[in-house]
Amino acid sequence: MVEKSIEEINRRINEGNVNVVTAEEMVGIVGELGAKEAAREVDVVTTGTFGAMCSSGVWLNFGHPEPPMKMNKVFLNGVEAYSGVAAVDAFIGAGQLSETEGFDYGGAHVIEDLIRGKSIDLHATSYGTDCYPRKTLDTTLNIYDLNQAIMINPRNGYQKYNVATNGINRTIYTYMGSLLPNYGNVTYSGAGVLSPLSNDPDYQTIGVGTPIFLGGTKGHIIGEGTQHSPETNFGTLMLRGDLKDMSADYIRAANFHEYGTSLYVGMGIPIPILNEQLAQSTAVTDKDVVTNVLDYGVPSRDRPVLRKVNYEELRSGSIEINGKDTPTSSMSSFKKSREIAGELKKWVATGEFFVNSPSQRLPAKATCKPMRQTTRNPLVQDIMARDVVVIDENATFHEAAKMIMENTFSHLPVVSEDGKLSGIVTAWDISKAVAETGCNYVKDIMTKKVLTSNATDPIDIAARNLDMKEVSAMPVIDNDRYVIGIITSNDISKLFARRR
């Protein structure tokens, strides 16, 4: 049995004869020598990852103005920062959007601008007190004007990520990027073989106080991250580092189309090889890291799993979904992850970076629970009209006009000969048909690409779909496309009015 101590490894670092390799290199070493000999040969394995980590932010201390002020509302370049603590402290979150620029600028951009030394406009308001009389403040400052700028990231470095695709017939926009309709693409995140937590899944060396590479400087793990779920192999980390020492090479703002802003964070952990078990775990390969492909087209917390997939398959450029090769693309940068692992390797090899034992190990037995909701979310079936009138696609538009007039509604689902939904016709469609020639039948004037809903869809999802597509009604269909109801924007408005 091979056993080494932290003190022994740090002595080798100090003396300049430490053997440090990246996790990518360790795969070949263990493959050639075996875990036992590799544990003798290698002292430290470095890891790295660079990807979008929305749950990131920075605590800022501005110093006291004259006269003093207890900041109640704080805006940095138009982005609100949380100020519900002491007088001149505020937390800027990466995902907070600009009040004026929306998706184009957010907290992540403020953080990157600060790192780059750019000037930031500060606007603050207060209710005023005897000891803090000032009520408004406008000034310009940069990172060097701040007393502290401490990055505290509640949830970074997921052990692995679910893979995203989209089974519905329109493009959707998510934190996993733009997902094309009908399983048109697949996106994934994470560094696979270089992933820090995949290289020490039992948290033997990773815990509170572990020194890490964070944003181009030395940082620390300060605890398990929020939503830490090691029992399902979705562990996370809470991190701390000094923004003033970070580099924009490793902290970058990003915009996700129609989703919002995020912060790309570069992070790496050195893993001291104390025994054979750690040597074996740091030989993890892309093929060993397996995750789920989820259908993000299903607007639910519990999205269906389409298949299992490993990172070797994902990095090949395509995977099979429903018998079709679907292109894959990474939301992370493996090139940058490799660079981070290499940079950390250099720091250790040159004696700039030492390892230590965590003051407290992270929980290895925990799962992430869903939110407890005390009120039932209304579903489409709760408010949809069930006695829906439909019309055959071969009926004339005069028959459709008569139906609409007799029933005092303005939307008429159209069905094919087998009774399944094939379109929808409105009073406006009929008005146009009257003014035009050559349109005699409902099938000539109906809208064929119909926005539909399922009876079990949450009302909030139905409302969003109506609003996004700027339509006022949706047929409700079953799994066989038979019409079982219809829901209108008026139905939803009445429900929301009752809620208020």
Short mmCIF file of C-alpha atoms in Angstrom, two decimals:
data_model
loop_
_atom_site.label_atom_id
_atom_site.label_comp_id
_atom_site.label_asym_id
_atom_site.label_seq_id
_atom_site.Cartn_x
_atom_site.Cartn_y
_atom_site.Cartn_z
CA MET A 1 0.00 0.00 0.00
CA VAL A 2 1.29 3.45 -0.94
CA GLU A 3 0.70 6.31 1.48
CA LYS A 4 2.05 9.85 1.41
CA SER A 5 1.44 12.88 3.61
CA ILE A 6 0.66 16.46 2.71
CA GLU A 7 3.83 17.50 4.52
CA GLU A 8 5.94 15.15 2.40
CA ILE A 9 4.44 16.50 -0.83
CA ASN A 10 4.87 20.13 0.24
CA ARG A 11 8.50 19.40 1.12
CA ARG A 12 9.06 18.16 -2.41
CA ILE A 13 7.36 21.29 -3.80
CA ASN A 14 9.62 23.46 -1.66
CA GLU A 15 12.73 21.54 -2.72
CA GLY A 16 11.77 21.72 -6.41
CA ASN A 17 11.58 17.96 -7.03
CA VAL A 18 7.81 17.46 -6.94
CA ASN A 19 6.26 15.36 -9.72
CA VAL A 20 3.10 17.15 -10.84
CA VAL A 21 0.97 16.20 -13.86
CA THR A 22 -2.41 17.21 -15.23
CA ALA A 23 -5.43 14.94 -14.91
CA GLU A 24 -5.29 14.41 -18.66
CA GLU A 25 -1.68 13.17 -18.38
CA MET A 26 -2.50 11.00 -15.35
CA VAL A 27 -4.77 8.78 -17.46
CA GLY A 28 -1.80 7.53 -19.48
CA ILE A 29 0.46 7.17 -16.43
CA VAL A 30 -2.02 4.98 -14.55
CA GLY A 31 -2.72 3.04 -17.73
CA GLU A 32 0.97 2.28 -18.14
CA LEU A 33 2.10 1.82 -14.51
CA GLY A 34 -1.08 0.92 -12.66
CA ALA A 35 -2.53 2.83 -9.71
CA LYS A 36 0.03 1.60 -7.16
CA GLU A 37 3.14 2.63 -9.08
CA ALA A 38 1.47 5.84 -10.25
CA ALA A 39 0.81 6.75 -6.62
CA ARG A 40 4.54 6.34 -5.94
CA GLU A 41 5.58 8.36 -8.98
CA VAL A 42 3.09 11.25 -8.98
CA ASP A 43 2.68 13.75 -6.13
CA VAL A 44 0.05 16.16 -7.43
CA VAL A 45 -2.57 16.03 -10.20
CA THR A 46 -3.98 19.33 -11.47
CA THR A 47 -7.47 19.80 -12.84
CA GLY A 48 -9.25 22.66 -14.58
CA THR A 49 -12.58 23.86 -15.89
CA PHE A 50 -13.81 26.98 -17.67
CA GLY A 51 -17.52 27.43 -18.18
CA ALA A 52 -20.59 29.51 -17.48
CA MET A 53 -21.25 29.63 -13.74
CA CYS A 54 -24.29 31.81 -13.15
CA SER A 55 -24.18 31.41 -9.38
CA SER A 56 -21.24 33.79 -9.01
CA GLY A 57 -20.80 37.30 -7.69
CA VAL A 58 -18.68 39.79 -5.80
CA TRP A 59 -18.95 41.54 -2.43
CA LEU A 60 -17.87 45.17 -2.72
CA ASN A 61 -17.06 47.75 -0.06
CA PHE A 62 -17.17 51.31 -1.40
CA GLY A 63 -16.01 53.21 1.68
CA HIS A 64 -18.11 55.93 3.35
CA PRO A 65 -19.06 59.09 1.45
CA GLU A 66 -19.33 62.55 3.01
CA PRO A 67 -21.84 63.03 4.51
CA PRO A 68 -22.31 59.33 5.44
CA MET A 69 -24.97 57.21 3.79
CA LYS A 70 -26.66 53.87 4.40
CA MET A 71 -27.15 52.65 0.86
CA ASN A 72 -30.62 51.23 0.41
CA LYS A 73 -30.55 50.81 -3.37
CA VAL A 74 -27.30 50.47 -5.33
CA PHE A 75 -26.83 50.42 -9.10
CA LEU A 76 -23.52 49.81 -10.88
CA ASN A 77 -23.67 50.82 -14.54
CA GLY A 78 -27.43 50.45 -14.23
CA VAL A 79 -27.26 46.96 -12.69
CA GLU A 80 -28.79 46.59 -9.25
CA ALA A 81 -26.58 45.17 -6.49
CA TYR A 82 -27.92 43.71 -3.24
CA SER A 83 -27.35 46.17 -0.38
CA GLY A 84 -29.36 44.72 2.49
CA VAL A 85 -26.37 44.45 4.80
CA ALA A 86 -24.09 47.19 6.16
CA ALA A 87 -24.07 50.81 5.01
CA VAL A 88 -21.64 50.66 2.08
CA ASP A 89 -21.40 46.95 1.27
CA ALA A 90 -23.12 45.45 -1.76
CA PHE A 91 -23.19 42.14 -3.64
CA ILE A 92 -23.26 42.20 -7.43
CA GLY A 93 -24.60 38.94 -8.86
CA ALA A 94 -23.48 37.71 -12.28
CA GLY A 95 -27.02 37.08 -13.48
CA GLN A 96 -28.54 40.44 -12.49
CA LEU A 97 -29.69 42.30 -15.62
CA SER A 98 -29.29 45.98 -16.41
CA GLU A 99 -32.31 48.19 -15.73
CA THR A 100 -31.81 49.86 -19.12
CA GLU A 101 -29.94 47.42 -21.37
CA GLY A 102 -31.73 44.19 -20.46
CA PHE A 103 -30.09 41.03 -21.80
CA ASP A 104 -27.18 42.97 -23.31
CA TYR A 105 -25.49 43.89 -20.02
CA GLY A 106 -25.59 42.57 -16.48
CA GLY A 107 -23.72 41.87 -13.28
CA ALA A 108 -21.24 39.61 -15.09
CA HIS A 109 -20.23 42.53 -17.30
CA VAL A 110 -19.78 44.81 -14.27
CA ILE A 111 -17.47 42.18 -12.74
CA GLU A 112 -15.39 41.85 -15.91
CA ASP A 113 -15.25 45.64 -16.34
CA LEU A 114 -13.95 45.97 -12.77
CA ILE A 115 -11.23 43.38 -13.41
CA ARG A 116 -10.20 45.28 -16.54
CA GLY A 117 -9.83 48.47 -14.47
CA LYS A 118 -12.69 50.26 -16.19
CA SER A 119 -14.63 53.03 -14.47
CA ILE A 120 -18.07 52.10 -13.12
CA ASP A 121 -20.93 54.51 -12.51
CA LEU A 122 -22.39 54.13 -9.02
CA HIS A 123 -25.89 55.39 -8.24
CA ALA A 124 -27.26 54.89 -4.73
CA THR A 125 -30.34 55.99 -2.82
CA SER A 126 -31.29 55.88 0.84
CA TYR A 127 -34.12 56.76 3.18
CA GLY A 128 -31.72 58.74 5.40
CA THR A 129 -31.15 58.45 9.15
CA ASP A 130 -29.60 60.64 11.84
CA CYS A 131 -26.29 58.82 11.57
CA TYR A 132 -26.52 58.35 7.80
CA PRO A 133 -28.22 61.55 6.56
CA ARG A 134 -27.32 61.39 2.86
CA LYS A 135 -30.16 60.22 0.56
CA THR A 136 -28.65 60.15 -2.95
CA LEU A 137 -25.20 59.56 -4.38
CA ASP A 138 -23.74 59.49 -7.89
CA THR A 139 -20.06 58.87 -8.46
CA THR A 140 -17.61 57.03 -10.70
CA LEU A 141 -15.09 54.53 -9.37
CA ASN A 142 -12.89 51.61 -10.40
CA ILE A 143 -11.62 48.49 -8.66
CA TYR A 144 -8.65 50.34 -7.16
CA ASP A 145 -11.02 52.72 -5.36
CA LEU A 146 -12.72 49.86 -3.52
CA ASN A 147 -11.66 48.69 -0.08
CA GLN A 148 -12.57 45.10 -0.93
CA ALA A 149 -13.80 43.26 -4.01
CA ILE A 150 -14.17 39.65 -2.88
CA MET A 151 -15.60 37.06 -5.24
CA ILE A 152 -17.93 34.70 -3.37
CA ASN A 153 -19.50 32.13 -5.67
CA PRO A 154 -22.30 30.12 -4.04
CA ARG A 155 -22.32 27.33 -6.64
CA ASN A 156 -19.44 26.61 -9.01
CA GLY A 157 -17.62 23.63 -10.49
CA TYR A 158 -20.46 21.13 -10.93
CA GLN A 159 -19.06 17.60 -10.95
CA LYS A 160 -20.90 17.14 -14.25
CA TYR A 161 -23.88 18.67 -16.04
CA ASN A 162 -27.01 17.33 -17.65
CA VAL A 163 -26.98 17.51 -21.44
CA ALA A 164 -29.62 19.59 -23.20
CA THR A 165 -31.68 19.06 -26.34
CA ASN A 166 -35.15 20.13 -27.48
CA GLY A 167 -37.94 17.92 -28.76
CA ILE A 168 -40.58 20.54 -29.58
CA ASN A 169 -41.07 22.23 -32.94
CA ARG A 170 -39.57 25.63 -32.16
CA THR A 171 -36.20 26.91 -31.00
CA ILE A 172 -35.94 27.54 -27.26
CA TYR A 173 -33.43 29.74 -25.46
CA THR A 174 -31.89 28.48 -22.23
CA TYR A 175 -28.87 28.67 -19.94
CA MET A 176 -27.58 25.80 -22.10
CA GLY A 177 -27.75 28.03 -25.16
CA SER A 178 -30.14 28.01 -28.12
CA LEU A 179 -31.71 24.59 -28.63
CA LEU A 180 -33.00 23.90 -32.13
CA PRO A 181 -36.39 22.25 -32.70
CA ASN A 182 -36.99 18.51 -33.10
CA TYR A 183 -33.71 17.45 -31.46
CA GLY A 184 -31.75 19.60 -33.91
CA ASN A 185 -28.71 19.99 -31.64
CA VAL A 186 -27.26 19.00 -28.29
CA THR A 187 -25.34 21.23 -25.89
CA TYR A 188 -23.27 20.19 -22.90
CA SER A 189 -20.96 21.68 -20.30
CA GLY A 190 -18.09 20.52 -18.12
CA ALA A 191 -14.48 19.45 -18.63
CA GLY A 192 -14.86 15.66 -18.44
CA VAL A 193 -11.40 14.19 -17.80
CA LEU A 194 -10.21 17.50 -16.30
CA SER A 195 -13.29 18.12 -14.13
CA PRO A 196 -12.07 18.81 -10.55
CA LEU A 197 -14.81 16.93 -8.69
CA SER A 198 -14.76 13.95 -11.08
CA ASN A 199 -11.10 13.48 -10.13
CA ASP A 200 -11.80 13.28 -6.39
CA PRO A 201 -15.43 12.16 -6.17
CA ASP A 202 -15.08 11.03 -2.54
CA TYR A 203 -13.75 14.43 -1.42
CA GLN A 204 -10.63 12.97 0.16
CA THR A 205 -8.62 16.12 -0.55
CA ILE A 206 -11.30 18.67 -1.50
CA GLY A 207 -12.99 20.58 1.31
CA VAL A 208 -13.11 23.75 3.35
CA GLY A 209 -9.83 25.64 3.01
CA THR A 210 -8.54 23.78 -0.05
CA PRO A 211 -6.41 26.20 -2.12
CA ILE A 212 -7.46 26.48 -5.77
CA PHE A 213 -6.85 28.34 -8.99
CA LEU A 214 -9.66 30.90 -9.33
CA GLY A 215 -9.83 33.47 -12.08
CA GLY A 216 -6.05 33.53 -12.58
CA THR A 217 -5.09 33.82 -8.92
CA LYS A 218 -5.16 31.75 -5.76
CA GLY A 219 -8.54 31.23 -4.16
CA HIS A 220 -10.09 28.82 -1.70
CA ILE A 221 -13.01 26.47 -1.29
CA ILE A 222 -15.17 27.72 1.57
CA GLY A 223 -17.75 24.92 1.62
CA GLU A 224 -20.06 22.79 -0.45
CA GLY A 225 -21.95 24.73 -3.08
CA THR A 226 -25.68 25.26 -3.06
CA GLN A 227 -27.61 22.33 -4.57
CA HIS A 228 -24.67 20.07 -3.63
CA SER A 229 -25.85 16.56 -4.52
CA PRO A 230 -22.95 14.11 -4.30
CA GLU A 231 -25.19 11.04 -4.07
CA THR A 232 -26.32 11.71 -7.65
CA ASN A 233 -22.78 12.72 -8.76
CA PHE A 234 -23.73 16.39 -8.99
CA GLY A 235 -21.45 17.83 -6.33
CA THR A 236 -20.81 21.60 -6.27
CA LEU A 237 -18.40 24.02 -4.59
CA MET A 238 -18.62 27.40 -2.86
CA LEU A 239 -15.55 29.49 -3.69
CA ARG A 240 -13.76 32.64 -2.56
CA GLY A 241 -11.10 34.79 -4.21
CA ASP A 242 -9.81 38.36 -4.44
CA LEU A 243 -11.17 40.04 -7.57
CA LYS A 244 -8.35 42.59 -7.49
CA ASP A 245 -5.84 39.82 -8.32
CA MET A 246 -7.93 38.15 -11.04
CA SER A 247 -7.47 38.25 -14.80
CA ALA A 248 -10.06 38.81 -17.51
CA ASP A 249 -8.40 35.86 -19.30
CA TYR A 250 -10.18 33.61 -16.80
CA ILE A 251 -13.27 35.65 -15.80
CA ARG A 252 -15.47 36.59 -18.74
CA ALA A 253 -19.00 37.93 -19.07
CA ALA A 254 -21.40 36.26 -21.48
CA ASN A 255 -24.84 36.89 -22.95
CA PHE A 256 -27.20 33.99 -23.60
CA HIS A 257 -29.78 34.96 -26.23
CA GLU A 258 -33.21 35.58 -24.67
CA TYR A 259 -32.01 34.08 -21.37
CA GLY A 260 -29.71 36.58 -19.71
CA THR A 261 -26.14 37.06 -18.57
CA SER A 262 -23.69 34.64 -17.01
CA LEU A 263 -20.07 34.62 -15.92
CA TYR A 264 -17.47 32.27 -17.35
CA VAL A 265 -15.22 31.27 -14.46
CA GLY A 266 -11.84 29.56 -14.71
CA MET A 267 -11.20 27.23 -11.80
CA GLY A 268 -8.74 24.43 -11.06
CA ILE A 269 -7.92 22.25 -8.05
CA PRO A 270 -4.62 20.49 -7.29
CA ILE A 271 -5.17 17.00 -5.94
CA PRO A 272 -2.36 15.58 -3.76
CA ILE A 273 -1.88 11.88 -4.49
CA LEU A 274 -1.86 10.47 -0.97
CA ASN A 275 -2.71 6.87 -1.86
CA GLU A 276 -3.56 4.38 -4.61
CA GLN A 277 -7.26 5.21 -4.47
CA LEU A 278 -6.57 8.85 -5.36
CA ALA A 279 -4.20 7.75 -8.12
CA GLN A 280 -7.01 5.64 -9.58
CA SER A 281 -9.70 8.31 -9.25
CA THR A 282 -7.48 10.90 -10.96
CA ALA A 283 -7.19 8.55 -13.95
CA VAL A 284 -10.85 9.13 -14.79
CA THR A 285 -11.46 9.44 -18.54
CA ASP A 286 -14.07 11.21 -20.63
CA LYS A 287 -15.63 7.80 -21.21
CA ASP A 288 -16.00 7.25 -17.45
CA VAL A 289 -18.01 10.46 -16.90
CA VAL A 290 -21.61 9.57 -17.73
CA THR A 291 -24.59 11.91 -17.62
CA ASN A 292 -28.18 12.27 -18.86
CA VAL A 293 -29.55 13.84 -22.04
CA LEU A 294 -32.66 15.80 -21.08
CA ASP A 295 -35.45 17.21 -23.25
CA TYR A 296 -35.50 20.90 -22.34
CA GLY A 297 -38.56 21.32 -24.55
CA VAL A 298 -40.57 19.94 -21.61
CA PRO A 299 -41.18 22.95 -19.32
CA SER A 300 -40.87 21.02 -16.09
CA ARG A 301 -38.39 20.54 -13.28
CA ASP A 302 -38.50 16.80 -14.02
CA ARG A 303 -37.52 16.76 -17.68
CA PRO A 304 -37.54 13.36 -19.40
CA VAL A 305 -34.24 11.52 -19.79
CA LEU A 306 -33.77 10.56 -23.44
CA ARG A 307 -30.59 8.53 -22.95
CA LYS A 308 -27.30 8.18 -21.08
CA VAL A 309 -24.16 9.57 -22.66
CA ASN A 310 -20.50 9.94 -21.74
CA TYR A 311 -18.15 12.86 -22.40
CA GLU A 312 -16.15 10.90 -24.98
CA GLU A 313 -19.31 10.61 -27.08
CA LEU A 314 -20.20 14.25 -26.51
CA ARG A 315 -16.76 15.46 -27.57
CA SER A 316 -16.89 13.34 -30.75
CA GLY A 317 -19.16 15.96 -32.35
CA SER A 318 -22.43 14.05 -32.51
CA ILE A 319 -24.57 11.55 -30.64
CA GLU A 320 -27.57 9.50 -31.65
CA ILE A 321 -31.04 10.61 -30.56
CA ASN A 322 -34.06 8.68 -31.79
CA GLY A 323 -31.99 6.99 -34.48
CA LYS A 324 -30.57 10.26 -35.86
CA ASP A 325 -27.06 11.68 -35.54
CA THR A 326 -27.40 14.98 -33.68
CA PRO A 327 -24.55 17.51 -33.56
CA THR A 328 -23.09 18.31 -30.13
CA SER A 329 -21.44 21.53 -28.99
CA SER A 330 -19.81 22.46 -25.70
CA MET A 331 -20.82 25.45 -23.62
CA SER A 332 -17.47 25.14 -21.83
CA SER A 333 -13.98 25.59 -23.24
CA PHE A 334 -11.89 22.43 -23.03
CA LYS A 335 -8.95 24.38 -24.44
CA LYS A 336 -9.20 26.87 -21.59
CA SER A 337 -9.70 24.07 -19.04
CA ARG A 338 -6.52 22.43 -20.28
CA GLU A 339 -4.72 25.79 -20.05
CA ILE A 340 -5.84 26.20 -16.41
CA ALA A 341 -4.68 22.70 -15.46
CA GLY A 342 -1.34 23.46 -17.15
CA GLU A 343 -0.95 26.83 -15.43
CA LEU A 344 -1.71 25.30 -12.04
CA LYS A 345 0.82 22.54 -12.79
CA LYS A 346 3.45 25.20 -13.42
CA TRP A 347 2.61 27.02 -10.17
CA VAL A 348 3.07 23.82 -8.16
CA ALA A 349 6.22 22.77 -10.00
CA THR A 350 7.89 26.15 -9.42
CA GLY A 351 7.00 26.32 -5.73
CA GLU A 352 4.42 29.10 -6.09
CA PHE A 353 1.54 26.92 -4.91
CA PHE A 354 1.31 24.39 -2.09
CA VAL A 355 -1.35 21.85 -1.18
CA ASN A 356 -3.02 21.29 2.16
CA SER A 357 -5.56 19.10 3.90
CA PRO A 358 -9.07 20.54 4.15
CA SER A 359 -10.04 21.80 7.58
CA GLN A 360 -13.38 20.11 6.98
CA ARG A 361 -14.36 17.58 4.34
CA LEU A 362 -17.39 18.25 2.19
CA PRO A 363 -20.55 16.17 2.69
CA ALA A 364 -20.41 12.99 0.63
CA LYS A 365 -23.98 12.00 1.52
CA ALA A 366 -26.47 14.61 0.36
CA THR A 367 -29.06 15.15 -2.35
CA CYS A 368 -30.65 18.30 -3.69
CA LYS A 369 -34.34 18.56 -2.75
CA PRO A 370 -36.99 20.31 -4.87
CA MET A 371 -38.79 23.36 -3.51
CA ARG A 372 -41.66 22.77 -1.10
CA GLN A 373 -44.69 24.49 -2.59
CA THR A 374 -47.66 25.10 -0.33
CA THR A 375 -50.08 26.09 -3.08
CA ARG A 376 -50.95 24.01 -6.12
CA ASN A 377 -49.91 25.46 -9.44
CA PRO A 378 -52.99 25.86 -11.68
CA LEU A 379 -52.97 23.74 -14.82
CA VAL A 380 -54.48 24.32 -18.25
CA GLN A 381 -57.13 21.69 -17.54
CA ASP A 382 -58.39 23.78 -14.61
CA ILE A 383 -59.55 26.68 -16.77
CA MET A 384 -59.79 25.45 -20.38
CA ALA A 385 -63.13 25.34 -22.19
CA ARG A 386 -64.03 21.69 -22.61
CA ASP A 387 -67.10 22.01 -24.82
CA VAL A 388 -65.00 23.10 -27.75
CA VAL A 389 -66.54 23.37 -31.21
CA VAL A 390 -64.35 22.13 -34.11
CA ILE A 391 -64.77 22.23 -37.88
CA ASP A 392 -63.71 19.88 -40.65
CA GLU A 393 -60.91 21.18 -42.87
CA ASN A 394 -63.06 20.48 -45.97
CA ALA A 395 -65.91 22.70 -44.77
CA THR A 396 -66.44 26.01 -46.56
CA PHE A 397 -65.39 29.24 -44.95
CA HIS A 398 -69.06 30.28 -45.02
CA GLU A 399 -69.82 27.33 -42.72
CA ALA A 400 -66.97 28.43 -40.46
CA ALA A 401 -68.32 31.99 -40.37
CA LYS A 402 -71.76 30.71 -39.40
CA MET A 403 -70.29 28.57 -36.59
CA ILE A 404 -68.36 31.49 -35.15
CA MET A 405 -71.41 33.80 -35.26
CA GLU A 406 -73.71 31.24 -33.64
CA ASN A 407 -71.29 30.38 -30.83
CA THR A 408 -69.85 33.87 -30.10
CA PHE A 409 -66.20 32.88 -30.15
CA SER A 410 -63.43 33.90 -32.53
CA HIS A 411 -61.22 30.79 -32.70
CA LEU A 412 -62.21 27.54 -34.37
CA PRO A 413 -59.92 24.47 -34.22
CA VAL A 414 -59.82 22.63 -37.55
CA VAL A 415 -59.66 18.83 -37.72
CA SER A 416 -58.81 16.37 -40.48
CA GLU A 417 -60.98 13.47 -41.63
CA ASP A 418 -59.67 11.31 -38.79
CA GLY A 419 -60.66 13.96 -36.22
CA LYS A 420 -57.14 15.11 -35.36
CA LEU A 421 -56.08 18.74 -35.15
CA SER A 422 -54.79 20.06 -38.48
CA GLY A 423 -55.14 23.84 -38.06
CA ILE A 424 -57.04 26.76 -36.59
CA VAL A 425 -59.20 29.45 -38.18
CA THR A 426 -60.19 32.79 -36.71
CA ALA A 427 -62.76 35.47 -37.44
CA TRP A 428 -59.95 37.52 -38.97
CA ASP A 429 -59.05 34.66 -41.36
CA ILE A 430 -62.67 34.55 -42.52
CA SER A 431 -62.77 38.33 -43.01
CA LYS A 432 -59.71 38.09 -45.26
CA ALA A 433 -61.26 35.19 -47.19
CA VAL A 434 -64.35 37.27 -47.93
CA ALA A 435 -62.14 39.99 -49.44
CA GLU A 436 -60.02 37.58 -51.48
CA THR A 437 -60.84 35.20 -54.31
CA GLY A 438 -59.89 31.55 -54.66
CA CYS A 439 -60.37 30.68 -50.98
CA ASN A 440 -63.44 28.50 -50.64
CA TYR A 441 -62.54 25.97 -47.99
CA VAL A 442 -61.37 26.14 -44.41
CA LYS A 443 -58.15 24.31 -45.32
CA ASP A 444 -57.33 27.19 -47.70
CA ILE A 445 -57.46 29.87 -45.02
CA MET A 446 -56.53 28.08 -41.78
CA THR A 447 -53.23 28.44 -39.93
CA LYS A 448 -51.51 25.08 -40.25
CA LYS A 449 -48.70 25.54 -37.69
CA VAL A 450 -50.86 25.66 -34.60
CA LEU A 451 -49.61 26.59 -31.15
CA THR A 452 -51.07 23.95 -28.82
CA SER A 453 -51.13 23.09 -25.15
CA ASN A 454 -51.46 19.95 -23.08
CA ALA A 455 -54.06 19.71 -20.33
CA THR A 456 -51.39 19.16 -17.68
CA ASP A 457 -49.24 22.16 -18.68
CA PRO A 458 -48.90 24.81 -15.95
CA ILE A 459 -50.88 27.97 -16.63
CA ASP A 460 -47.69 30.04 -16.41
CA ILE A 461 -46.22 28.10 -19.34
CA ALA A 462 -49.39 28.50 -21.40
CA ALA A 463 -49.45 32.24 -20.67
CA ARG A 464 -45.81 32.60 -21.73
CA ASN A 465 -46.41 30.72 -24.99
CA LEU A 466 -49.41 32.88 -25.88
CA ASP A 467 -47.44 36.02 -25.12
CA MET A 468 -44.31 34.95 -27.05
CA LYS A 469 -46.24 33.97 -30.18
CA GLU A 470 -48.64 36.92 -29.87
CA VAL A 471 -51.74 34.76 -30.26
CA SER A 472 -54.86 34.80 -28.10
CA ALA A 473 -55.92 31.13 -28.05
CA MET A 474 -54.50 27.61 -28.10
CA PRO A 475 -56.28 24.32 -28.74
CA VAL A 476 -55.64 21.78 -26.00
CA ILE A 477 -54.83 18.35 -27.42
CA ASP A 478 -54.15 14.86 -26.10
CA ASN A 479 -51.21 12.65 -27.06
CA ASP A 480 -52.96 11.58 -30.27
CA ARG A 481 -53.67 15.22 -31.34
CA TYR A 482 -57.41 15.01 -30.66
CA VAL A 483 -58.82 18.34 -29.48
CA ILE A 484 -60.03 18.14 -25.87
CA GLY A 485 -60.38 21.85 -25.12
CA ILE A 486 -59.25 25.38 -25.85
CA ILE A 487 -57.62 28.03 -23.68
CA THR A 488 -57.60 31.76 -24.39
CA SER A 489 -55.66 34.74 -23.09
CA ASN A 490 -58.96 35.98 -21.67
CA ASP A 491 -59.28 32.79 -19.56
CA ILE A 492 -55.79 33.36 -18.18
CA SER A 493 -56.42 37.06 -17.51
CA LYS A 494 -59.50 36.18 -15.45
CA LEU A 495 -57.50 33.63 -13.42
CA PHE A 496 -54.70 36.12 -12.71
CA ALA A 497 -57.27 38.75 -11.74
CA ARG A 498 -58.75 36.33 -9.18
CA ARG A 499 -55.26 35.66 -7.81
CA ARG A 500 -54.76 39.36 -7.13
#
